[in-house]
XYZ file of C-alpha atoms in Angstrom:
667
model
C 7.500 -27.246 29.998
C 4.330 -28.238 32.462
C 4.972 -30.831 35.603
C 2.946 -34.000 34.295
C 0.468 -35.147 36.538
C -1.946 -38.602 36.724
C -5.196 -38.304 34.643
C -7.939 -39.527 36.968
C -11.007 -41.645 35.264
C -8.993 -42.072 31.943
C -10.378 -44.331 29.069
C -7.741 -44.858 26.236
C -8.112 -46.078 23.158
C -5.039 -45.733 21.086
C -4.986 -45.283 17.615
C -4.140 -48.598 16.372
C -7.392 -49.982 18.148
C -9.470 -47.349 16.348
C -8.109 -48.211 13.045
C -8.709 -51.912 12.873
C -11.904 -51.954 15.039
C -13.471 -48.939 13.191
C -14.298 -47.107 16.269
C -16.091 -44.021 15.735
C -15.112 -40.804 17.536
C -16.650 -40.142 20.545
C -19.438 -37.520 20.549
C -19.302 -36.917 16.701
C -20.889 -33.882 14.880
C -20.661 -30.428 15.521
C -21.735 -28.706 18.522
C -25.489 -27.201 18.311
C -25.454 -23.680 18.357
C -27.448 -23.062 21.345
C -25.200 -25.449 23.413
C -22.270 -23.279 22.344
C -24.138 -20.535 24.037
C -24.332 -22.428 27.190
C -20.918 -24.146 27.483
C -17.798 -23.140 26.444
C -14.141 -24.409 26.513
C -11.394 -21.756 26.460
C -7.898 -22.709 25.773
C -5.733 -21.113 28.985
C -2.117 -23.024 28.052
C -0.610 -25.679 26.514
C 2.745 -27.536 25.712
C 4.186 -25.514 22.691
C 6.685 -28.117 21.313
C 6.260 -31.613 22.313
C 9.392 -33.174 24.322
C 10.185 -35.923 26.563
C 7.685 -34.918 29.253
C 4.011 -35.589 28.294
C 2.190 -32.589 27.029
C -0.538 -30.912 28.808
C -3.463 -28.804 27.764
C -4.841 -26.647 30.350
C -8.635 -25.523 29.309
C -11.199 -23.422 31.128
C -14.623 -25.193 31.306
C -17.306 -22.480 31.477
C -21.103 -23.123 32.214
C -20.833 -27.223 31.794
C -23.523 -29.299 33.481
C -22.341 -31.827 36.289
C -22.478 -34.719 34.432
C -20.215 -33.243 31.243
C -17.074 -34.947 30.268
C -14.209 -34.674 27.605
C -13.639 -36.638 24.884
C -10.447 -36.115 23.337
C -9.194 -37.110 19.618
C -5.418 -37.051 18.371
C -5.139 -37.307 14.891
C -1.918 -37.994 12.500
C -0.482 -34.713 11.286
C -1.467 -33.294 8.203
C 1.517 -33.131 5.271
C 0.111 -30.255 3.356
C -1.332 -26.592 4.328
C -4.412 -27.319 2.749
C -5.255 -30.276 4.835
C -4.479 -28.628 8.109
C -6.861 -25.828 7.324
C -9.750 -28.252 6.484
C -9.302 -29.968 9.700
C -9.755 -26.474 11.746
C -13.514 -27.183 12.054
C -12.685 -30.330 13.950
C -12.986 -33.235 11.382
C -9.424 -33.565 10.145
C -8.812 -35.567 7.213
C -5.781 -37.834 8.692
C -6.327 -41.026 10.714
C -6.865 -40.937 14.319
C -3.873 -41.715 16.295
C -5.406 -42.119 20.043
C -8.718 -41.346 21.733
C -9.684 -41.121 25.528
C -11.887 -39.509 27.684
C -11.962 -37.543 30.840
C -15.190 -38.450 33.207
C -14.394 -36.394 36.320
C -13.688 -32.722 35.504
C -13.372 -31.706 39.137
C -10.656 -34.156 39.804
C -8.883 -32.913 37.016
C -9.239 -29.446 37.858
C -6.256 -27.473 38.812
C -7.211 -26.171 42.410
C -10.498 -25.156 42.989
C -11.356 -22.929 39.796
C -12.409 -24.243 36.643
C -9.405 -24.765 34.777
C -9.046 -28.682 34.099
C -5.641 -29.916 32.720
C -5.823 -32.670 29.794
C -2.339 -34.845 29.970
C -1.809 -36.821 26.591
C -1.371 -40.528 28.052
C 2.475 -40.870 27.722
C 2.800 -44.730 27.358
C -0.073 -45.336 25.178
C 0.045 -42.390 22.811
C 3.011 -40.050 23.640
C 5.321 -42.541 22.097
C 3.336 -42.583 18.841
C 3.167 -38.767 18.820
C 6.405 -38.215 19.251
C 7.284 -40.630 16.376
C 5.629 -38.310 13.725
C 6.876 -35.008 13.220
C 4.244 -32.214 12.532
C 1.069 -30.507 13.739
C -1.153 -32.942 15.416
C -4.726 -32.043 15.414
C -6.087 -32.420 19.127
C -10.161 -32.168 18.939
C -11.623 -31.774 22.478
C -15.191 -32.251 22.863
C -17.589 -30.810 25.660
C -20.133 -33.520 25.906
C -23.102 -33.946 28.389
C -25.428 -37.057 27.424
C -25.620 -37.384 23.691
C -24.816 -33.630 23.057
C -21.496 -31.719 22.109
C -21.768 -28.488 24.124
C -18.667 -27.170 22.267
C -15.546 -28.075 20.686
C -11.868 -27.004 20.931
C -9.420 -27.821 18.126
C -5.633 -27.362 18.912
C -2.593 -29.063 17.797
C 0.518 -30.554 19.353
C 3.790 -29.895 17.755
C 6.227 -32.509 17.155
C 9.626 -31.422 15.145
C 12.788 -33.340 15.117
C 16.387 -31.866 14.674
C 17.640 -32.526 11.351
C 20.997 -30.518 10.616
C 20.207 -30.509 6.849
C 16.656 -28.999 7.089
C 16.517 -25.604 6.761
C 14.134 -23.474 8.970
C 11.298 -21.670 7.768
C 11.885 -17.582 8.180
C 9.420 -16.183 10.022
C 8.978 -12.460 10.056
C 6.333 -11.105 12.400
C 4.892 -7.895 11.458
C 3.310 -5.699 14.213
C 2.498 -2.116 15.177
C 2.490 0.739 17.771
C 0.387 3.209 17.108
C -2.739 5.316 18.255
C -5.505 7.227 16.792
C -4.684 10.888 15.453
C -4.011 12.582 18.942
C -4.165 16.075 17.674
C -7.338 18.195 17.688
C -8.002 20.965 15.123
C -7.036 23.866 17.759
C -3.931 22.390 18.581
C -4.469 20.505 21.791
C -3.672 16.921 22.290
C -5.731 14.269 23.280
C -4.254 10.582 23.224
C -6.890 8.247 23.589
C -5.865 6.572 27.021
C -7.323 2.980 26.040
C -4.936 3.020 22.747
C -2.057 4.239 24.791
C -2.306 1.531 27.246
C -2.886 -0.987 24.418
C 0.371 0.503 22.855
C 2.154 0.389 26.277
C 0.854 -3.409 26.526
C 2.649 -4.224 23.151
C 5.435 -2.655 23.451
C 6.332 -4.525 26.865
C 5.476 -7.631 25.118
C 7.828 -7.030 22.294
C 10.621 -5.659 24.694
C 10.159 -9.041 26.540
C 11.297 -10.851 23.579
C 14.754 -8.729 22.909
C 16.364 -12.046 21.116
C 13.225 -12.320 18.701
C 13.696 -9.723 15.627
C 10.340 -8.038 14.599
C 9.299 -5.733 12.144
C 7.201 -3.041 13.728
C 5.010 -0.028 11.896
C 5.264 3.054 14.103
C 2.848 5.757 13.880
C 5.643 8.849 14.225
C 2.294 11.446 15.224
C 1.941 8.835 18.291
C 5.267 9.337 19.227
C 5.208 13.315 18.826
C 1.922 13.243 20.797
C 3.514 11.114 23.829
C 6.585 13.125 23.699
C 4.461 16.563 23.866
C 1.928 15.377 26.748
C 5.116 14.247 28.618
C 4.239 10.571 28.643
C 8.331 9.508 28.904
C 7.446 6.312 30.419
C 5.170 4.993 27.005
C 8.194 6.816 25.200
C 10.800 4.593 27.099
C 9.132 1.163 26.468
C 8.862 1.886 22.770
C 12.401 2.517 22.761
C 13.088 -0.665 24.465
C 10.394 -2.474 22.283
C 12.251 -1.640 19.133
C 15.691 -2.703 20.367
C 16.602 -5.081 17.421
C 13.353 -4.616 15.262
C 13.286 -3.040 11.794
C 11.008 0.005 11.757
C 8.893 0.188 8.514
C 9.380 3.610 6.727
C 6.160 5.508 6.614
C 4.549 8.881 6.696
C 3.661 10.933 10.307
C 0.004 9.983 10.114
C -1.952 7.609 8.395
C -1.388 8.859 4.928
C -3.565 7.579 1.886
C -0.303 8.177 -0.407
C -2.310 6.958 -3.561
C -4.988 9.699 -3.276
C -2.539 12.333 -2.590
C -0.042 11.455 -5.430
C -3.271 11.062 -7.846
C -4.409 14.609 -6.902
C -0.706 16.269 -7.955
C 0.366 16.225 -4.384
C 3.655 14.451 -4.340
C 5.086 17.289 -2.200
C 2.621 16.420 0.712
C 3.771 12.677 0.604
C 7.502 13.885 0.766
C 6.630 16.333 3.434
C 5.034 13.436 5.680
C 8.055 11.138 5.220
C 10.394 13.533 6.254
C 8.359 14.888 9.253
C 8.356 10.984 10.428
C 11.909 10.537 9.836
C 12.547 13.635 11.897
C 10.226 12.363 14.599
C 11.377 9.120 14.868
C 14.992 10.634 15.408
C 14.215 13.194 18.038
C 12.019 10.981 20.091
C 13.935 7.568 19.906
C 17.052 8.237 17.909
C 15.948 5.750 15.629
C 15.794 5.389 11.685
C 13.443 3.560 9.416
C 14.397 0.616 7.644
C 13.989 0.181 3.680
C 10.629 -1.345 3.713
C 7.302 0.057 3.764
C 3.705 -1.368 3.880
C 1.751 -0.789 0.587
C -1.300 1.200 1.011
C -4.647 -0.883 -0.116
C -5.131 1.334 -3.127
C -1.667 2.084 -4.114
C -0.433 1.191 -7.989
C 2.642 2.094 -9.985
C 2.881 5.758 -8.961
C 3.078 4.979 -5.262
C 5.897 2.557 -5.913
C 7.794 5.265 -7.758
C 7.350 7.638 -4.994
C 8.213 4.978 -2.287
C 11.452 4.160 -4.395
C 12.605 7.983 -4.530
C 12.086 8.039 -0.226
C 14.568 5.123 -0.079
C 11.917 2.165 0.016
C 13.703 -1.243 -1.773
C 10.914 -3.475 -0.689
C 7.287 -3.183 0.042
C 4.833 -5.237 2.515
C 1.416 -6.125 0.258
C -1.484 -8.449 1.063
C -1.117 -11.205 -1.275
C -4.792 -11.037 -2.353
C -3.633 -7.615 -3.969
C -1.163 -9.458 -6.052
C -1.811 -11.221 -9.507
C 0.111 -13.837 -11.606
C 1.769 -15.340 -8.640
C 0.768 -19.045 -9.702
C 4.341 -19.944 -10.128
C 5.384 -18.701 -6.646
C 2.716 -20.758 -5.311
C 3.784 -24.038 -3.451
C 1.051 -25.488 -1.068
C -1.151 -22.428 -1.028
C 1.712 -20.570 0.322
C 3.989 -17.785 -1.311
C 7.645 -17.968 0.384
C 9.874 -16.121 -1.870
C 9.996 -12.440 -2.637
C 8.231 -11.118 -5.920
C 8.894 -7.790 -7.687
C 6.532 -5.121 -8.506
C 6.931 -2.588 -11.523
C 6.938 1.238 -10.704
C 5.524 3.769 -13.110
C 9.289 5.041 -14.039
C 10.069 1.576 -14.925
C 11.903 0.404 -12.130
C 11.208 -2.254 -9.922
C 10.621 -2.714 -5.990
C 10.888 -5.992 -4.139
C 7.350 -7.423 -2.586
C 7.139 -9.585 0.347
C 3.374 -11.001 0.289
C 1.625 -10.845 3.429
C -0.310 -14.036 3.970
C -4.121 -13.550 4.113
C -4.570 -16.834 6.119
C -2.187 -16.387 8.827
C -3.264 -12.820 9.278
C -6.874 -13.903 9.639
C -5.428 -16.729 12.244
C -3.632 -14.510 14.332
C -6.316 -12.476 15.077
C -8.766 -15.125 16.379
C -11.210 -14.357 18.847
C -9.568 -16.909 21.444
C -5.597 -15.203 22.061
C -4.147 -18.783 23.185
C -5.513 -20.719 20.597
C -4.937 -18.196 17.922
C -1.112 -18.304 18.721
C -1.029 -21.980 18.683
C -3.031 -22.436 15.562
C -0.277 -20.094 13.612
C 2.590 -22.007 15.145
C 1.130 -25.067 13.978
C 0.317 -23.896 10.540
C 3.826 -22.189 10.171
C 4.932 -25.751 11.260
C 3.298 -27.633 8.665
C 4.434 -25.432 5.745
C 8.378 -25.694 6.943
C 7.796 -29.300 6.790
C 6.298 -29.106 3.702
C 10.033 -28.262 1.896
C 12.341 -28.611 4.534
C 15.435 -28.547 2.088
C 14.954 -24.883 0.819
C 15.219 -21.602 2.162
C 12.081 -19.854 2.275
C 10.259 -17.521 4.158
C 7.011 -15.282 4.887
C 5.558 -12.700 6.736
C 2.884 -13.133 9.621
C 1.065 -9.745 9.829
C 0.138 -9.373 13.600
C -0.715 -6.052 13.354
C -4.362 -7.029 14.824
C -3.303 -9.629 17.416
C -4.151 -9.592 20.940
C -1.267 -8.786 23.133
C -1.368 -12.497 24.479
C -1.580 -13.692 20.955
C 1.500 -11.813 20.392
C 3.380 -13.020 23.432
C 2.685 -16.578 22.848
C 3.646 -16.527 19.136
C 7.128 -14.654 20.034
C 7.813 -17.420 22.654
C 7.263 -20.427 20.295
C 9.180 -18.950 17.753
C 11.966 -18.320 20.178
C 12.424 -21.888 21.342
C 11.144 -23.463 17.216
C 13.964 -25.578 15.609
C 11.917 -25.634 12.240
C 11.091 -21.864 12.510
C 13.537 -18.858 12.571
C 12.494 -15.678 13.236
C 13.704 -12.527 11.318
C 12.769 -9.126 10.324
C 11.491 -7.931 6.819
C 14.637 -7.055 5.622
C 16.177 -10.515 6.201
C 13.146 -12.002 3.959
C 14.139 -9.584 1.354
C 17.701 -11.599 1.103
C 15.755 -14.512 0.013
C 15.870 -16.223 -3.388
C 13.481 -14.324 -5.477
C 10.598 -16.669 -7.128
C 10.958 -17.221 -10.597
C 8.684 -16.950 -13.815
C 9.520 -21.144 -14.205
C 8.496 -22.242 -10.688
C 10.224 -22.405 -7.189
C 12.769 -24.994 -8.652
C 13.712 -22.845 -11.607
C 16.446 -20.332 -12.621
C 14.186 -18.103 -14.911
C 13.740 -14.324 -14.561
C 12.414 -12.947 -11.345
C 8.837 -13.096 -11.106
C 7.116 -9.722 -11.588
C 3.536 -9.821 -10.055
C 0.633 -7.761 -10.992
C -0.622 -5.383 -8.539
C -4.248 -4.782 -8.488
C -4.648 -1.118 -7.383
C -8.019 -0.189 -5.669
C -10.357 2.664 -5.628
C -8.527 6.031 -4.930
C -10.532 9.315 -3.324
C -10.448 12.496 -4.740
C -8.157 14.785 -2.623
C -7.776 17.465 -5.097
C -9.911 20.409 -3.125
C -7.901 19.125 0.057
C -4.823 19.629 -1.865
C -5.779 23.151 -2.791
C -7.020 24.247 0.590
C -3.712 22.631 2.136
C -1.409 24.283 -0.311
C -2.984 27.713 0.637
C -2.725 27.237 4.584
C 1.003 26.143 3.669
C 1.900 29.350 1.779
C -0.027 31.367 4.337
C 2.189 29.627 7.111
C 5.384 29.935 4.932
C 4.499 33.620 5.190
C 4.020 33.679 8.460
C 7.102 31.575 9.404
C 9.216 34.496 7.516
C 8.038 36.912 10.364
C 9.080 34.661 13.017
C 12.276 33.391 11.654
C 14.641 35.902 12.216
C 13.641 36.282 16.050
C 13.901 32.394 16.414
C 10.694 31.315 16.992
C 9.984 28.643 14.452
C 9.993 25.641 17.042
C 7.826 27.539 19.475
C 5.172 29.263 17.201
C 5.373 27.769 13.520
C 5.938 24.188 14.299
C 2.809 23.625 16.106
C 1.036 25.253 13.095
C 2.972 22.987 10.596
C 1.949 19.704 12.755
C -2.019 20.725 12.598
C -1.647 21.138 8.835
C 0.214 17.567 8.632
C -2.475 16.178 11.264
C -4.938 17.258 8.758
C -3.640 14.691 6.116
C -5.049 11.445 8.147
C -6.972 9.213 6.502
C -9.274 9.078 9.398
C -10.367 12.697 8.909
C -13.755 13.055 6.662
C -13.414 16.183 4.377
C -15.139 18.697 6.506
C -12.912 17.722 9.407
C -9.842 18.233 7.324
C -11.060 21.430 6.386
C -11.745 22.842 9.799
C -7.933 21.520 10.999
C -6.951 23.849 8.036
C -9.226 26.873 8.772
C -8.016 26.959 12.419
C -4.589 26.850 11.258
C -5.453 30.005 9.222
C -7.243 31.621 11.941
C -4.365 31.218 14.573
C -2.125 33.051 11.945
C -4.536 35.883 11.293
C -5.010 36.309 15.184
C -0.960 36.537 15.299
C -0.778 39.533 13.460
C -3.819 41.242 14.287
C -1.628 43.132 16.993
C -0.103 45.001 14.726
C -0.852 48.289 13.674
C 0.614 51.865 12.096
C -0.678 54.646 14.639
C -2.200 57.370 12.925
C -0.269 60.472 13.733
C -2.183 62.841 11.306
C -0.898 65.137 8.286
C 2.868 65.442 8.085
C 4.026 68.632 6.842
C 7.234 69.091 5.089
C 9.538 71.860 4.861
C 12.221 70.443 3.009
C 12.632 69.201 -0.371
C 13.987 65.671 1.492
C 12.975 64.884 4.816
C 12.140 62.388 7.058
C 8.354 61.122 7.621
C 7.739 59.724 10.999
C 6.149 56.020 11.331
C 4.695 54.870 14.837
C 4.188 51.337 14.735
C 2.571 49.356 17.594
C 3.676 45.483 18.028
C 1.184 44.268 20.668
C 2.248 40.713 20.636
C 4.874 39.292 22.880
C 6.908 37.833 19.861
C 9.223 40.503 17.861
C 8.266 40.293 14.421
C 10.325 40.726 11.229
C 8.124 42.765 8.593
C 8.836 44.028 5.053
C 8.157 47.602 5.173
C 6.889 48.766 1.861
C 6.248 52.057 0.578
C 3.961 53.488 -2.200
C 3.102 57.348 -3.539
C 2.383 59.238 -6.663
C 4.176 62.020 -5.981
C 6.905 61.104 -3.396
C 10.092 59.443 -4.071
C 12.203 57.227 -1.528
C 15.951 57.863 -2.156
C 16.615 55.003 0.196
C 14.272 52.562 -1.612
C 10.719 51.502 -1.226
C 11.050 48.405 0.422
C 13.052 47.181 3.752
C 12.895 44.572 6.373
C 12.223 46.181 9.895
C 12.127 44.416 13.272
C 9.225 45.176 15.583
C 9.839 44.987 19.086
C 7.050 44.368 21.371
C 5.494 47.912 22.024
C 5.736 51.176 20.383
C 8.080 51.021 17.551
C 9.644 54.913 16.470
C 10.521 54.873 12.731
C 11.349 57.626 10.123
C 11.694 56.935 6.164
C 13.249 59.262 4.055
C 11.138 60.839 0.739
C 12.088 63.545 -1.419
C 9.062 65.985 -2.264
C 9.794 67.172 -5.710
C 7.540 70.250 -5.176
C 4.859 71.746 -3.015
C 1.244 70.521 -2.479
C -0.252 67.500 -0.954
C 0.783 63.903 -1.517
C -0.520 60.289 0.099
C 2.138 57.611 1.488
C 0.956 54.150 1.238
C 2.711 52.245 4.042
C 2.305 48.597 3.897
C 3.617 45.847 6.420
C 3.952 42.330 4.596
C 6.023 39.151 5.233
C 9.180 39.021 3.926
C 8.021 35.967 2.220
C 4.979 35.415 0.298
C 2.301 38.289 0.719
C 0.659 38.269 4.031
C -0.440 41.366 4.911
C 0.195 42.593 8.552
C -1.108 46.358 8.567
C -1.480 49.104 6.254
C -2.201 52.823 6.521
C -2.084 56.184 4.136
C -0.424 59.157 5.565
C -1.326 62.695 4.321
C 1.822 64.898 3.413
C 1.883 68.414 2.686
C 5.169 69.850 1.084
C 5.804 73.698 1.384
C 9.470 73.198 0.054
C 10.011 74.601 -2.991
C 11.493 72.856 -6.004
C 14.583 73.967 -7.930
C 12.602 75.114 -10.610
C 10.066 76.826 -8.420
C 13.143 78.587 -6.696
C 14.577 79.615 -9.916
C 11.435 81.647 -11.043
C 10.690 83.065 -7.855
C 14.592 84.491 -7.989
C 13.944 85.451 -11.530
C 10.603 87.163 -10.535
C 12.327 89.046 -7.887
C 15.164 90.217 -9.974
C 12.639 91.659 -12.551
C 10.481 93.103 -9.728
C 14.216 94.531 -8.357
C 14.852 95.840 -11.508
C 11.669 97.724 -12.081
C 11.940 99.234 -8.548
C 15.056 100.396 -9.346
C 14.324 101.798 -12.776
C 11.557 103.481 -11.180
C 13.545 105.363 -8.232
C 16.157 106.723 -10.806
C 13.398 107.579 -13.134
C 11.898 109.737 -10.300
C 15.169 111.654 -9.338
C 15.741 112.706 -12.655
C 12.375 114.453 -13.411
C 12.641 116.279 -9.995
C 14.763 119.417 -10.937
C 13.013 119.903 -14.358
C 9.720 120.581 -12.537
C 11.203 123.066 -10.496
C 12.449 125.351 -12.993
C 9.472 125.264 -15.202
C 7.001 125.742 -12.337
C 4.880 128.831 -12.549
C 5.268 131.203 -9.585
C 3.865 129.856 -6.485
C 3.569 126.234 -7.290
C 6.587 124.939 -5.924
C 5.624 122.596 -3.738
C 6.588 122.864 0.044
C 8.308 120.535 2.156
C 6.194 119.671 4.788
C 7.137 121.587 7.778
C 7.277 118.500 9.597
């Protein structure tokens, strides 16, 4: 609580006087646009919850002329949310409880700067203020002459502790993520500005460990932080998530409905499994049973999320129909249900659109106080019932988030919880907030879904090729260092931020990397092989020019040769030259062609192939038999010829004429 200080040149007109005299607000009318560009009021700090000390509002007065002064009006708190919203333009519908002006801005300045402190007069207005619980609109006009140069509307929050009142449960949803960091070539380039913003947000969350929050964490961001060695940011994220619930989500920003429509359920399952693994390995955390529902999601997405362990989804209230029975004062404060495509139901927590827009307002300090004021108004509408809602602060400035969490920590009518806690509230009923009928099943309005059928075909082609490549590496233990980086690039290509051409480039780069990894394997040409035996070994020389051992499936094929040890076997190719031998049967002599193919053990990834010419000079069994028979016939003929010659020689001597005896060769 800020220390009170005297207010110089203060003219106080209490609300009671204003009511009975009909005094008009000073400097009435909206500030002209030209005047707003020349001078401006910014909220620096203010008392969040009004206590015993006078509330203080610190303003930065920018570009004000020397004769400028402040005119301040305090209004009675609105009782309905609609009235609260109507008064944000500076004209609240309630009565004025007090008016005063601050003429000497220099005297009210803090030090020599341009920050001016506005202290609410305690005696005249403070007592009246504290007597009325609620969010009191405080309208501050910067006036020069008859012109309102700028106007700032904030709220002073007054609450009373009543043991019978039930606090409004508030689940703050924020995010810790950065844009996709993996490039098509596998290098990582995290956006430094986005990482710095993530680190700042993590610091804010860690500074409020007693305020539970729900955080949407991008697992790809965590993986990139780990891969680039940014341990400081990772440690900050781990500290920020202490006591928080992490939403169940994909590894990248995935368009689940589009992939499901393209029959890509395997892509969705793979993405969620990868995210779970990354959360565990980087932070030692697991996701909760709640998930952010995509803007174009329908019943099929609900079914898929249910199968992935999601029990409740967070969904923009604007996308839900049939909520009339659940709306009280323009607000849905109870869970509803949504029907999936399989006849089941998932719980749903509507994200309040108005609060999401307010928390993302331009002035960080003012945005935080406005959200706290609006929540207080909602809480005081039905303080007798257990209710709750989600504040979508994913787009909030870190200053806004810090002030919002600080305000929730010290609130008595608001209770910070997680989205999982909200799912335990009594559900909305078809017969109204006080009814006891069946649970309200809202209508989910799905949006247009892009066509990812070609992308799915390309992805599956690449995934199959990677699976085949993995079977080459798997036996040697290179999955984590060689295959996993390629699998990450395939998963990164699923990010919805990538146009079709970029997604295709990611996948083409993965296939090119696989091709490059196997181009160093070749079967060395050693010329024609001659077989001199019916069964013989054919030598093979295979060169592996990679530094990684590869397990390949050696496949043999030939029209004339047989393979007694089988036509296929897995062999391990060490880096360098590998000498192998394959046993073949050659049924006969002649030439044959042996086709040798090296492919992946799984799939059909061809690593290398070659054709070896084989010449066989070995005789087959039939040929040998024929040869033996032929030799036997020849031998029999020769023997008969010799014997016949010997029998004929004596007969010739007896019958020969005298002088016709042949003589032996004297030699």
